[in-house]
Short mmCIF file of C-alpha atoms in Angstrom, two decimals:
data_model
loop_
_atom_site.label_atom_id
_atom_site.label_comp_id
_atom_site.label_asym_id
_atom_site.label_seq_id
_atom_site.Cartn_x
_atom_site.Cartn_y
_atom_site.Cartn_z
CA UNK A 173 0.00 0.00 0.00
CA UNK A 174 1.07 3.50 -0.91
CA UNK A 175 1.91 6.68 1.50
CA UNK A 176 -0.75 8.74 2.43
CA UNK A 177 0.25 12.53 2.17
CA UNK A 178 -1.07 15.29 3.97
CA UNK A 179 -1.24 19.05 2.98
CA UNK A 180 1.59 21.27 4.20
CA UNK A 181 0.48 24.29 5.90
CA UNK A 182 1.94 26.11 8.47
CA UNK A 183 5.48 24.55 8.65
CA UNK A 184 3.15 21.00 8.97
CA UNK A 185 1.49 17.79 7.84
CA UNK A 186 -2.40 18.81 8.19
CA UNK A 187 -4.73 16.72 7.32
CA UNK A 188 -7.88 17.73 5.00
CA UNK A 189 -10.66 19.35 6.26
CA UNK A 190 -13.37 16.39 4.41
CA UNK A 191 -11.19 13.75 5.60
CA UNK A 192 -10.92 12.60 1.96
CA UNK A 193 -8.02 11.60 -0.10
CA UNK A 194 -7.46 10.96 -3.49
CA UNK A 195 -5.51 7.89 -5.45
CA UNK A 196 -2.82 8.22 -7.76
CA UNK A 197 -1.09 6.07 -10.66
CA UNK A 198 2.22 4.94 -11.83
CA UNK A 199 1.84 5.75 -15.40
CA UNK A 200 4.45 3.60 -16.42
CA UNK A 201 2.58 0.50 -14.86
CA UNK A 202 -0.73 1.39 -14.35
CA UNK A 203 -0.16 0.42 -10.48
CA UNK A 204 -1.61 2.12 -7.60
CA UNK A 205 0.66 4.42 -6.01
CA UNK A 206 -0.02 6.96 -3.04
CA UNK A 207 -2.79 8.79 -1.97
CA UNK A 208 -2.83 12.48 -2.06
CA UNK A 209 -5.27 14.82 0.85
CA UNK A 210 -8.58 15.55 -1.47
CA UNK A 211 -8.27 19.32 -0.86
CA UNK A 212 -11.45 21.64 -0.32
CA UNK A 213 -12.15 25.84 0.13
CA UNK A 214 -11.69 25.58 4.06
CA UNK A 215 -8.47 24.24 3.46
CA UNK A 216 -7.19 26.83 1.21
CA UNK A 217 -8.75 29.12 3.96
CA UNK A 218 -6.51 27.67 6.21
CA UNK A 219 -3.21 27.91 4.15
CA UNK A 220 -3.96 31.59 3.06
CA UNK A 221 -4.33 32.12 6.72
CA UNK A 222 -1.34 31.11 7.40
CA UNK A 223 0.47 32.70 4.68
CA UNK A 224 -1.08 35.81 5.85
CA UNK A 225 0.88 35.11 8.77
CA UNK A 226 3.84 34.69 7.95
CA UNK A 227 4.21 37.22 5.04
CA UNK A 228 5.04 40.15 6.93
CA UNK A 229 7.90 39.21 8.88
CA UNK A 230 9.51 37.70 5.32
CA UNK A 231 8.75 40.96 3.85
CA UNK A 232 10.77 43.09 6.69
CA UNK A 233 13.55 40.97 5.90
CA UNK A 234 16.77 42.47 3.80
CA UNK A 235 17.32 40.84 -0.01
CA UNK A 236 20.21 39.55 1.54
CA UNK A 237 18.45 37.91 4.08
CA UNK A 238 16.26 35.95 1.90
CA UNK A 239 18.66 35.36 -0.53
CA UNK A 240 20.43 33.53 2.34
CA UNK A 241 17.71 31.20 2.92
CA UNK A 242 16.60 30.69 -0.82
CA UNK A 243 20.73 29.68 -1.17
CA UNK A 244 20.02 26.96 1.46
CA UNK A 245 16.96 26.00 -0.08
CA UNK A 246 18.14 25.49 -3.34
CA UNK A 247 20.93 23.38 -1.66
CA UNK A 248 18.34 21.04 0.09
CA UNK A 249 16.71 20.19 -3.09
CA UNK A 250 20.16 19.50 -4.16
CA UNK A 251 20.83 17.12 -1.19
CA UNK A 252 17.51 15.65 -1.25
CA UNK A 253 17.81 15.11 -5.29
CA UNK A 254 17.44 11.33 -4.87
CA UNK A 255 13.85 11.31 -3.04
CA UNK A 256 12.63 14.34 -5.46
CA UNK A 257 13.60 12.45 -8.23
CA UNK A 258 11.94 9.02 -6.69
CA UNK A 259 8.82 10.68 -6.15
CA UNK A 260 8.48 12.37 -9.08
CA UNK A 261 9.38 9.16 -11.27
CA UNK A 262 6.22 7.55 -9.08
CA UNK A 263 3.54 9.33 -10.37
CA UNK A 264 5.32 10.68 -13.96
CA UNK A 265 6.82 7.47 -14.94
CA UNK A 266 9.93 10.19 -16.51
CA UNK A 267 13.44 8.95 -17.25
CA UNK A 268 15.96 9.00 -14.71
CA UNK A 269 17.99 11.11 -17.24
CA UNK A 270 14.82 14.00 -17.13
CA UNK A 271 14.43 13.59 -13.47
CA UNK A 272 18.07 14.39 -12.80
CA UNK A 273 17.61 17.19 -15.22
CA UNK A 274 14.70 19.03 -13.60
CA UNK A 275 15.56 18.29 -10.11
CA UNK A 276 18.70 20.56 -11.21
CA UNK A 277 16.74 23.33 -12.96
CA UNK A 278 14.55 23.07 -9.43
CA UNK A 279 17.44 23.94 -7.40
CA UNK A 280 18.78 26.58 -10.34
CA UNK A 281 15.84 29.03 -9.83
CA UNK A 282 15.99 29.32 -6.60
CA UNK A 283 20.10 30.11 -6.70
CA UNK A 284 18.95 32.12 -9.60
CA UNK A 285 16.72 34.43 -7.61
CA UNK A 286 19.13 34.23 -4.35
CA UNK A 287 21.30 35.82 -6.93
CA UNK A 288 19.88 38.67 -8.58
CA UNK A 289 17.72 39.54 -5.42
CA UNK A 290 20.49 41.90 -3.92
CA UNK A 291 19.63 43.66 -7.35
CA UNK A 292 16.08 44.16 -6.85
CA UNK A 293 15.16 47.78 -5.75
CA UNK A 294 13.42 50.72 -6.94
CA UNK A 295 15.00 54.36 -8.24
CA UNK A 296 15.22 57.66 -7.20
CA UNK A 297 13.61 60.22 -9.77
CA UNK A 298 14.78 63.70 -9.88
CA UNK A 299 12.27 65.98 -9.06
CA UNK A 300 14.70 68.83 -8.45
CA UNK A 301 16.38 70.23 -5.35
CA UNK A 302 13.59 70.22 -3.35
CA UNK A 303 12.29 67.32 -3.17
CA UNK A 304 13.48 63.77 -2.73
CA UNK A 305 11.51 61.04 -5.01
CA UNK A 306 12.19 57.33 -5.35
CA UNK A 307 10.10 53.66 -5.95
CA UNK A 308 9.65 51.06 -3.94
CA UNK A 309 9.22 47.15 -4.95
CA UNK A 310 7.22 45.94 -2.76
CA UNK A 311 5.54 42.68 -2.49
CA UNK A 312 1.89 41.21 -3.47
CA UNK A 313 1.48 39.77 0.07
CA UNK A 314 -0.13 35.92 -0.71
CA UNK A 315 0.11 34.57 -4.23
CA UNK A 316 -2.00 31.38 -5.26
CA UNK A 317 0.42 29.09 -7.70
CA UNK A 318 -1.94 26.70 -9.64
CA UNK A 319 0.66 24.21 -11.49
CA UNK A 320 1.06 21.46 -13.79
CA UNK A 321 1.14 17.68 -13.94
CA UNK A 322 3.32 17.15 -16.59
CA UNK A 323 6.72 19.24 -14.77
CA UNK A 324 5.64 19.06 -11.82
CA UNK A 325 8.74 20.17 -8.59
CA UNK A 326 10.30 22.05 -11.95
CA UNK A 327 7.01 24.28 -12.23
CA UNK A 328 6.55 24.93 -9.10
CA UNK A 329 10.14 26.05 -8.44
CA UNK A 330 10.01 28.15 -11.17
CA UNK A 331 7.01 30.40 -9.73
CA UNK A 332 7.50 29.76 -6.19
CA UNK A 333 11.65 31.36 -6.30
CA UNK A 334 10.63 34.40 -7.55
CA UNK A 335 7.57 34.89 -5.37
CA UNK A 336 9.33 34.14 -2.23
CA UNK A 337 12.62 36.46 -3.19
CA UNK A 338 10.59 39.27 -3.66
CA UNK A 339 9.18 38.73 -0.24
CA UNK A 340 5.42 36.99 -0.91
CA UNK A 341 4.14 34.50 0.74
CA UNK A 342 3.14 31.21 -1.58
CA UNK A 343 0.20 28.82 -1.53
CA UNK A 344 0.48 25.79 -4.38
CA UNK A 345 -2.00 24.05 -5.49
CA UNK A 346 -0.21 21.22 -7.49
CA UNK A 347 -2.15 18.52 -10.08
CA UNK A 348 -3.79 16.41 -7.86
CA UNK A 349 -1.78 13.13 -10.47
CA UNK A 350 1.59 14.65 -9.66
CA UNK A 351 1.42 16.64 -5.99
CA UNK A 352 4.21 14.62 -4.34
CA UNK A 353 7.01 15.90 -4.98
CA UNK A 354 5.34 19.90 -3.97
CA UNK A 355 4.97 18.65 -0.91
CA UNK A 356 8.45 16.87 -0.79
CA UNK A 357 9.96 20.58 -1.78
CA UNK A 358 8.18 22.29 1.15
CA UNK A 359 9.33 19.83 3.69
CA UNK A 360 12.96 20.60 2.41
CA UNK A 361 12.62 24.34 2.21
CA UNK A 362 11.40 23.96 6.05
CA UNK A 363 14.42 21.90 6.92
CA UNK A 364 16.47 24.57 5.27
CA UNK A 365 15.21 27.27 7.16
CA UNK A 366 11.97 28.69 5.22
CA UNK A 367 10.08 30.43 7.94
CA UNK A 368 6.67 28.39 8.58
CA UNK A 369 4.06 29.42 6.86
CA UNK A 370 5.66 30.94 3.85
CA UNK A 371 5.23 27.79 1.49
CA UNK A 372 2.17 26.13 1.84
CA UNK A 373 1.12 23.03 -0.42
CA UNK A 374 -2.81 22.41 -0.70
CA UNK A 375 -3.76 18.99 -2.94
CA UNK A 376 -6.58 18.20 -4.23
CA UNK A 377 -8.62 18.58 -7.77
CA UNK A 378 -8.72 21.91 -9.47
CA UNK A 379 -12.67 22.84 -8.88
CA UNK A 380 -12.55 21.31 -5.31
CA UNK A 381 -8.82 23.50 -4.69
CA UNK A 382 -7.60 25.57 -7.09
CA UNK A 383 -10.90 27.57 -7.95
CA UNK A 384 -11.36 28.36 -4.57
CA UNK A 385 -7.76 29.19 -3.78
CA UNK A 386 -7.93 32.02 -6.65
CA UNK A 387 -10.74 33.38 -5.62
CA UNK A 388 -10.11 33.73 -1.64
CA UNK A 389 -10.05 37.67 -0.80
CA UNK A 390 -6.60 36.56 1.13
CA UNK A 391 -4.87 35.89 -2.39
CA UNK A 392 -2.99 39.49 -4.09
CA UNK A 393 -1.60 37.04 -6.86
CA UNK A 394 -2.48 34.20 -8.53
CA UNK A 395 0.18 32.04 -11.11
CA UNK A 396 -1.43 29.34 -13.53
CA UNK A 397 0.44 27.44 -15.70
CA UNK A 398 -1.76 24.41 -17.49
CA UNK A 399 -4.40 24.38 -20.37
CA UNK A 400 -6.39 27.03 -21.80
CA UNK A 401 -9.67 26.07 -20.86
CA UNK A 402 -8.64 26.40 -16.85
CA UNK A 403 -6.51 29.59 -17.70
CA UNK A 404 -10.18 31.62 -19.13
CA UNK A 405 -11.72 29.85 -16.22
CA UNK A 406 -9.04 31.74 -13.63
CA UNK A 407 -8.31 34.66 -15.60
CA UNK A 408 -12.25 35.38 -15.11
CA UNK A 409 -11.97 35.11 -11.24
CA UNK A 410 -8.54 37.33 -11.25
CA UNK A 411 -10.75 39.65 -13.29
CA UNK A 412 -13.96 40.03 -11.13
CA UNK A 413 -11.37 40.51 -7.63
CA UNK A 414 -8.94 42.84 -10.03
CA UNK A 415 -6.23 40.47 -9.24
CA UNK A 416 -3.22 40.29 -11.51
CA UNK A 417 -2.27 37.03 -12.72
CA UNK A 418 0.17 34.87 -14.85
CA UNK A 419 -0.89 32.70 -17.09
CA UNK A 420 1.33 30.04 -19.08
CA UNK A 421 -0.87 28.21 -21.45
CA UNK A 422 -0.77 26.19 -24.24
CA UNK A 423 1.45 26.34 -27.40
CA UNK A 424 1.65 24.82 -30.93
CA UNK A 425 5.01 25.74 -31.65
CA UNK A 426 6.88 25.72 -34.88
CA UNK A 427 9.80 24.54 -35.67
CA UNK A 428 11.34 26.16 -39.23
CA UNK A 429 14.19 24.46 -41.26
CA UNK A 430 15.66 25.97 -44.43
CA UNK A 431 17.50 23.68 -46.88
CA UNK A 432 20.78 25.49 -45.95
CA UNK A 433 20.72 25.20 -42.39
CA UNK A 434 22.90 22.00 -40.52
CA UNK A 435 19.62 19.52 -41.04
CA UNK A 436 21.45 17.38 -38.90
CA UNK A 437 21.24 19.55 -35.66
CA UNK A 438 17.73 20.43 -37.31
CA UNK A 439 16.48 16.86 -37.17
CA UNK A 440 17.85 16.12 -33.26
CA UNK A 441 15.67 19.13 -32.17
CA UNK A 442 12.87 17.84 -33.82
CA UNK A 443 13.12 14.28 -32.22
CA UNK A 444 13.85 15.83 -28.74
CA UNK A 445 10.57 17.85 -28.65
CA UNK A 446 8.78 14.22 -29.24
CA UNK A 447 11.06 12.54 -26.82
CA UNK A 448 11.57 15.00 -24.25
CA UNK A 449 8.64 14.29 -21.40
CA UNK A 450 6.84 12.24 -24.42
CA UNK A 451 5.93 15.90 -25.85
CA UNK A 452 4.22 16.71 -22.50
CA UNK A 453 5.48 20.25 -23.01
CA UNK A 454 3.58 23.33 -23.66
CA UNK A 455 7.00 24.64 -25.04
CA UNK A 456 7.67 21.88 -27.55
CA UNK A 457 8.34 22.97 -31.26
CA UNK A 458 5.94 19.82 -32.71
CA UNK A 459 5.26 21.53 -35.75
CA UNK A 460 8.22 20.65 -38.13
CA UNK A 461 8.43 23.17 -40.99
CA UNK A 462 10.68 22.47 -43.68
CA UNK A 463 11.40 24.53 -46.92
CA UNK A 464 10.74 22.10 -49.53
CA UNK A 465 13.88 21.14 -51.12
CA UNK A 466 14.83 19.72 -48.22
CA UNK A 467 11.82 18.47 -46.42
CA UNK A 468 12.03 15.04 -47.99
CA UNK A 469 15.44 14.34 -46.42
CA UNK A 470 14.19 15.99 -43.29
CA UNK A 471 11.60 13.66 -42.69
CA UNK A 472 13.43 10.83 -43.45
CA UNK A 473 15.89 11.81 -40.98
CA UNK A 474 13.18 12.23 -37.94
CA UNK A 475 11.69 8.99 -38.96
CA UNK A 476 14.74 6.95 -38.75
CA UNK A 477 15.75 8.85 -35.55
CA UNK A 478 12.07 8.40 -33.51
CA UNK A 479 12.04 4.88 -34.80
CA UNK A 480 14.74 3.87 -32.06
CA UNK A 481 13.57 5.60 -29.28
CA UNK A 482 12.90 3.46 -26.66
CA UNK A 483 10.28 3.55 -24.11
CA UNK A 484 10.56 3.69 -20.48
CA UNK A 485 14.70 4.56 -21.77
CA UNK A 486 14.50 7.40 -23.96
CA UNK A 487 10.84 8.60 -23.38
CA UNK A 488 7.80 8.10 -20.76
CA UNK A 489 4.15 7.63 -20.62
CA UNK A 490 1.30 9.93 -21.37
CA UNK A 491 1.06 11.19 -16.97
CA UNK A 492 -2.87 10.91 -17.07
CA UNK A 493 -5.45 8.28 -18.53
CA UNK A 494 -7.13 11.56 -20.00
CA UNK A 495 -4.50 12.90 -21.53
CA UNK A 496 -3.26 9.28 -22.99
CA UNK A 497 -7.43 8.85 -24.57
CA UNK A 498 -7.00 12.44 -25.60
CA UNK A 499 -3.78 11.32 -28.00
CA UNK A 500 -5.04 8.36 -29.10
CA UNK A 501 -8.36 10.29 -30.00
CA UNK A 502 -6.17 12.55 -31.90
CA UNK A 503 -4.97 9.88 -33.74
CA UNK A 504 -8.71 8.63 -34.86
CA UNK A 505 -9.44 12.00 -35.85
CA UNK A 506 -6.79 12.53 -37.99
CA UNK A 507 -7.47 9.07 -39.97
CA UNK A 508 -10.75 10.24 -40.31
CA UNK A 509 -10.05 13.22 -41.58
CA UNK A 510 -7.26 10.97 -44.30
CA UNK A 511 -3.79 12.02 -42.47
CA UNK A 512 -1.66 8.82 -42.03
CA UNK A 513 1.77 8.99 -39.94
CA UNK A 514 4.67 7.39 -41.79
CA UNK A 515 5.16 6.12 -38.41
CA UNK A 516 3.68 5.40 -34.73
CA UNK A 517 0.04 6.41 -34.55
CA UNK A 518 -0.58 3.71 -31.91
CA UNK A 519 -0.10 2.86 -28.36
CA UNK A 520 2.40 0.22 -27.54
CA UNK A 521 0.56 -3.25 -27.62
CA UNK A 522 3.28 -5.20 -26.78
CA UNK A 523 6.99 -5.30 -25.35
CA UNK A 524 8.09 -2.86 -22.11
CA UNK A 525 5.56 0.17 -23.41
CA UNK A 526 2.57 -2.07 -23.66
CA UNK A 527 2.29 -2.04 -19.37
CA UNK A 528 2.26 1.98 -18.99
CA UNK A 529 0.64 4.69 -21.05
CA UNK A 530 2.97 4.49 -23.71
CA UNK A 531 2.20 6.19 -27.25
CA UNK A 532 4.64 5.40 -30.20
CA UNK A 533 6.68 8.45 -31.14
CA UNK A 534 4.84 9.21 -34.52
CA UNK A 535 5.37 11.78 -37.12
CA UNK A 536 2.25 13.12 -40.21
CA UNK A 537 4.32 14.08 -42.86
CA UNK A 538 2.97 16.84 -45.04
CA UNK A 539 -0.31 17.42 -43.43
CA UNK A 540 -2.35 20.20 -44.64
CA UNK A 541 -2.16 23.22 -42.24
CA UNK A 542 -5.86 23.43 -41.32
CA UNK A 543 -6.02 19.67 -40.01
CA UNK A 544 -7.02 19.06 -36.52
CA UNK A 545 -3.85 17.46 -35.86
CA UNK A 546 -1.89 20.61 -37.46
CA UNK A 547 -3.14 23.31 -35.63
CA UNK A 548 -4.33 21.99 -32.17
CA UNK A 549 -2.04 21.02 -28.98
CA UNK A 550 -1.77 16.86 -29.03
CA UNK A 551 0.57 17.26 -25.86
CA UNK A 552 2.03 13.88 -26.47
CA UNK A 553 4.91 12.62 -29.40
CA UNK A 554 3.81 13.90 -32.82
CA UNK A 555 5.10 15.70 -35.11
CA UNK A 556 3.66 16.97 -37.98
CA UNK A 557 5.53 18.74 -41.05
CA UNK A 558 4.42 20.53 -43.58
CA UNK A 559 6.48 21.90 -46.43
CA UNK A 560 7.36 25.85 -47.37
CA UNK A 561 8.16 27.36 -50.74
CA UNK A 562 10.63 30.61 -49.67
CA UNK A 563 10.65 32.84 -46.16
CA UNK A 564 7.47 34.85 -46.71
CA UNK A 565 5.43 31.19 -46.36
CA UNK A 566 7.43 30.07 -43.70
CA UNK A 567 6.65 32.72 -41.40
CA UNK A 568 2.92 32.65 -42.41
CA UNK A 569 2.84 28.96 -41.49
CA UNK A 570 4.74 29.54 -38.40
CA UNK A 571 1.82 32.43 -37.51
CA UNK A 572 -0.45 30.21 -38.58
CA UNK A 573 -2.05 29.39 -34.79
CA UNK A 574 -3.89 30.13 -32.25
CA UNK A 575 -0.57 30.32 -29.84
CA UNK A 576 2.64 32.35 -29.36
CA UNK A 577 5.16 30.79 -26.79
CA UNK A 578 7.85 29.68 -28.68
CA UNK A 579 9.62 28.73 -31.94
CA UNK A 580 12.61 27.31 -33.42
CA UNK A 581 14.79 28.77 -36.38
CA UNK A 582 17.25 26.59 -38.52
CA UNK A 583 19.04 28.44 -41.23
CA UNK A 584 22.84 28.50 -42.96
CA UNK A 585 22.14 32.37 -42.75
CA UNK A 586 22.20 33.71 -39.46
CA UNK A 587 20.67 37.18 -40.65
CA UNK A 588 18.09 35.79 -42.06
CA UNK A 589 17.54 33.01 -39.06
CA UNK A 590 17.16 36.46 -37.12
CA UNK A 591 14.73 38.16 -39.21
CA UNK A 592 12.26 35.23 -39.36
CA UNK A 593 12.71 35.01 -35.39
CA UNK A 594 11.66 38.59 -35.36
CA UNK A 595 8.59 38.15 -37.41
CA UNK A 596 7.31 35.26 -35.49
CA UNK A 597 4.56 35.99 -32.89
CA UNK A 598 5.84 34.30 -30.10
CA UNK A 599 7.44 35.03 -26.62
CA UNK A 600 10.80 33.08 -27.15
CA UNK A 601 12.52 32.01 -29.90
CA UNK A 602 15.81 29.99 -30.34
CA UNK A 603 17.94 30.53 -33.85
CA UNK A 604 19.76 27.12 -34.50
CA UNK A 605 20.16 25.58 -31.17
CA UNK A 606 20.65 29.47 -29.20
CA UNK A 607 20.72 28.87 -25.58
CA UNK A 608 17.53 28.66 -23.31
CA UNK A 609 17.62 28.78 -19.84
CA UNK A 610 16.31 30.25 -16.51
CA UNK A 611 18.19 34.04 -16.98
CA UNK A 612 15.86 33.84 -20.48
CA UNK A 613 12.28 35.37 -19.93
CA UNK A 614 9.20 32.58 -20.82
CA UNK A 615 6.05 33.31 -21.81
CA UNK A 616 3.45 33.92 -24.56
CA UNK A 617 1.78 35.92 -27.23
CA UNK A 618 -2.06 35.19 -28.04
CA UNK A 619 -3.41 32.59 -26.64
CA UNK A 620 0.06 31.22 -25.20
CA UNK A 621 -1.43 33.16 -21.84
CA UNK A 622 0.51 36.56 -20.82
CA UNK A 623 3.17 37.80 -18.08
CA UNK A 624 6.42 36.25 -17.60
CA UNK A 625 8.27 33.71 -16.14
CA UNK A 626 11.92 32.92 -15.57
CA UNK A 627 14.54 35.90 -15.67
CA UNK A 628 14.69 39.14 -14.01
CA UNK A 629 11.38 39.63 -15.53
CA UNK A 630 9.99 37.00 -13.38
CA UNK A 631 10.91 39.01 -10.33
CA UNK A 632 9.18 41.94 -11.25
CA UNK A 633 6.10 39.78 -11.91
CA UNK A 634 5.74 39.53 -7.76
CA UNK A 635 6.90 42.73 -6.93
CA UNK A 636 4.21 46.21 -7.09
CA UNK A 637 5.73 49.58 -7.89
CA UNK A 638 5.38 52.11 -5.17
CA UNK A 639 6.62 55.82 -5.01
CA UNK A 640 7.17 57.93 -2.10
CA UNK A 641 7.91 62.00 -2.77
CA UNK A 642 9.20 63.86 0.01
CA UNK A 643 9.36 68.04 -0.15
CA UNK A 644 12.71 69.14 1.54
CA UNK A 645 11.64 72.30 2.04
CA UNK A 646 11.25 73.80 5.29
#
């Protein structure tokens, strides 16, 4: 039998207020794992409370004295990488080699943050000799973070560093299929000298949790980072309480190829946005544009490569039972509809992927742009391609969508590689291979959601602008 986990609030195991708790899966077996506390509104009432609490005291504190503690925080998810990374593989079913990599990013935002904290201060204005203006950041008080299954301790560290250096107290409301490892990182933070009541962890589903989380009067702030749907949903509440919010939605990303561009590094993008977290990635450039001289070859290449992926080694499961129906449904749509991959397509019906939630890595090659399959977030591994003609087409097709969070240029010509990054609508953009990482601010145009996360820009996210004016005149 599995561990049953409490909520953390307070510096504390505490149990839920219903007494109810709610299973969870290994996705890579289909076994029964632990049970997670089946949150409800008077517990969120009781973790803003004690946020409330806390807050102030954090707040008085000097940058350097939270950067202090965020340094030793980031250095007990460092020491405790093993049981983040066991926990996390329980309920994600993710390669150790993932797991090793996000437990690292974890610890990387909050160092991050430590970091540039001691930077993070307002201006004086000159107002002329007699007077003495300057700004303030100050911080929200209690922010709500609402985050994902599919990156589970990574998302959460990378909203709950920022909030906390610029002096906020957090509540998170994790994804009641991946909420583990949340409440691992608050127990560590504790042990490294958090002040109670600054991190608080509520489980439970999103209507019985989340929706009243956002809308307690006790919240300033409220972060969301999931599907589209739930972002209107909590963008509506931050609207009616004129809350501010950050949203990090969906994406359909593209990823452009010219014939002249080193196809080789080219194709081993493409095949790590299918393999990396089985595409669970709102960032992942699935949408393989290629100009047509070379698309052929392109193709060919990504084939070959996704063909000897292996699961459970080089890729996971689909994290939910929803989400692996939803692919698979994807799949019967796009048959319908005449689109057939040159490879994949399927679930795994037999070998080590036939246990979990395992989807073959599959690729539609030249699909027509307004297919379901084209222009719609799978969240799983498919690619589709589609051929262009010259660089007015490709950036059309890349602007072709709904979304805006990120894209991916491959060209021989670096001045052109930066042009077509320029005219893409999207938040972030990479020209063959440039570097991503947590200095780099994330997050999208359109329907991608709005605000930003990671970077200095992240900071300013949970920090308001205040200005004080005093005459020095007598």
């Amino acid at each position: 039998m599995g561990v049953r986990h409490q909520h953390w609030i307070g510096g504390r195991p505490a149990e839920p207020a219903d007494g109810g708790y709610l299973p969870t899966v290994d996705p890579s077996t289909r076994l029964p794992g632990d049970e997670i506390a089946a949150g409800s509104a008077a517990d969120a009432d009781r973790a803003v409370t004690a946020a409330a609490a806390a807050q102030p005291g954090w707040a008085e504190r000097s940058g350097a004295e939270r950067a202090e503690v965020l340094h030793r925080v980031a250095g007990a998810i460092e020491s405790g990488a093993e049981e983040l990374m066991e926990v996390e593989r329980a309920c994600t079913g993710k390669t150790e080699g993932q797991l090793r990599m996000e437990v690292g990013m974890s610890a990387d935002y909050f160092r991050y943050y430590a970091g540039i904290l001691r930077a993070h201060h307002g201006r004086t204005i000159d107002l002329g000799a007699g007077n003495h203006a300057y700004t303030r950041l100050e911080p929200y008080g209690v922010v709500a973070a609402i985050t994902p299954w599919n990156l589970p301790l990574n998302q959460a560290c990378r909203a709950l560093a920022p909030a906390l250096a610029a002096g906020n107290a957090v509540v998170a409301k994790p994804s009641e299929f991946t909420s583990v490892s949340t409440l691992c990182l608050a127990r560590l933070a504790g042990e490294a000298g958090l002040p109670d009541g600054l991190l608080n962890v509520v489980t439970g589903t999103g209507p019985d949790a989340g929706t009243p989380l956002a809308a307690h009067p006790g919240v300033r702030r409220v972060t969301f980072t999931g599907s589209v749907a739930t972002g209107r949903l909590l963008a509506g509440i931050a609207a009616d309480r004129l809350v501010p919010m950050t949203l990090e939605l969906g994406g359909k990303s593209p990823l452009v190829v010219f014939a002249d561009a080193d196809t080789d590094r080219a194709i081993a993008a493409a095949v790590s946005a299918v393999a990396f977290n089985a595409g669970q990635v709102c960032s992942a450039t699935t949408r393989l544009l290629v100009e047509a001289p070379a698309h052929d070859a392109v193709v060919a290449g990504v084939v070959e490569a996704v063909e000897r992926l292996r699961p459970g080694a080089d890729f996971g499961p689909m994290i939910t039972e929803a989400q692996f129906r939803k692919v698979l449904g994807h799949f019967d749509d796009a048959k319908r509809q005449g689109a057939v991959p040159v490879t994949g397509g399927s679930a795994y019906d037999d070998g080590p992927g036939a246990s979990g939630r395992f989807i073959r890595p599959t690729v539609y090659a030249g699909v027509a742009p307004d297919l379901r399959i084209a222009r719609e977030e799978v969240f799983g591994p498919v690619l589709v391609t589609m051929p262009f003609a010259d660089e007015a087409e490709a950036v059309a097709l890349a602007n072709d969508t709904d979304y805006g969070l990120v894209a991916a240029v491959w060209s021989g010509d670096a001045a052109r590689g930066l042009r077509v990054a320029e005219r893409i609508d999207a938040g972030q953009v990479a020209v063959n291979g440039g570097a991503l990482g947590v200095e780099t601010p994330f997050g999208g145009f359109k329907a991608s959601g709005y605000g930003r996360e990671k970077g200095i820009e992240a900071l300013h996210e949970y920090a308001q602008t205040k200005t004080i004016s005093l005459s020095l005149r007598p």
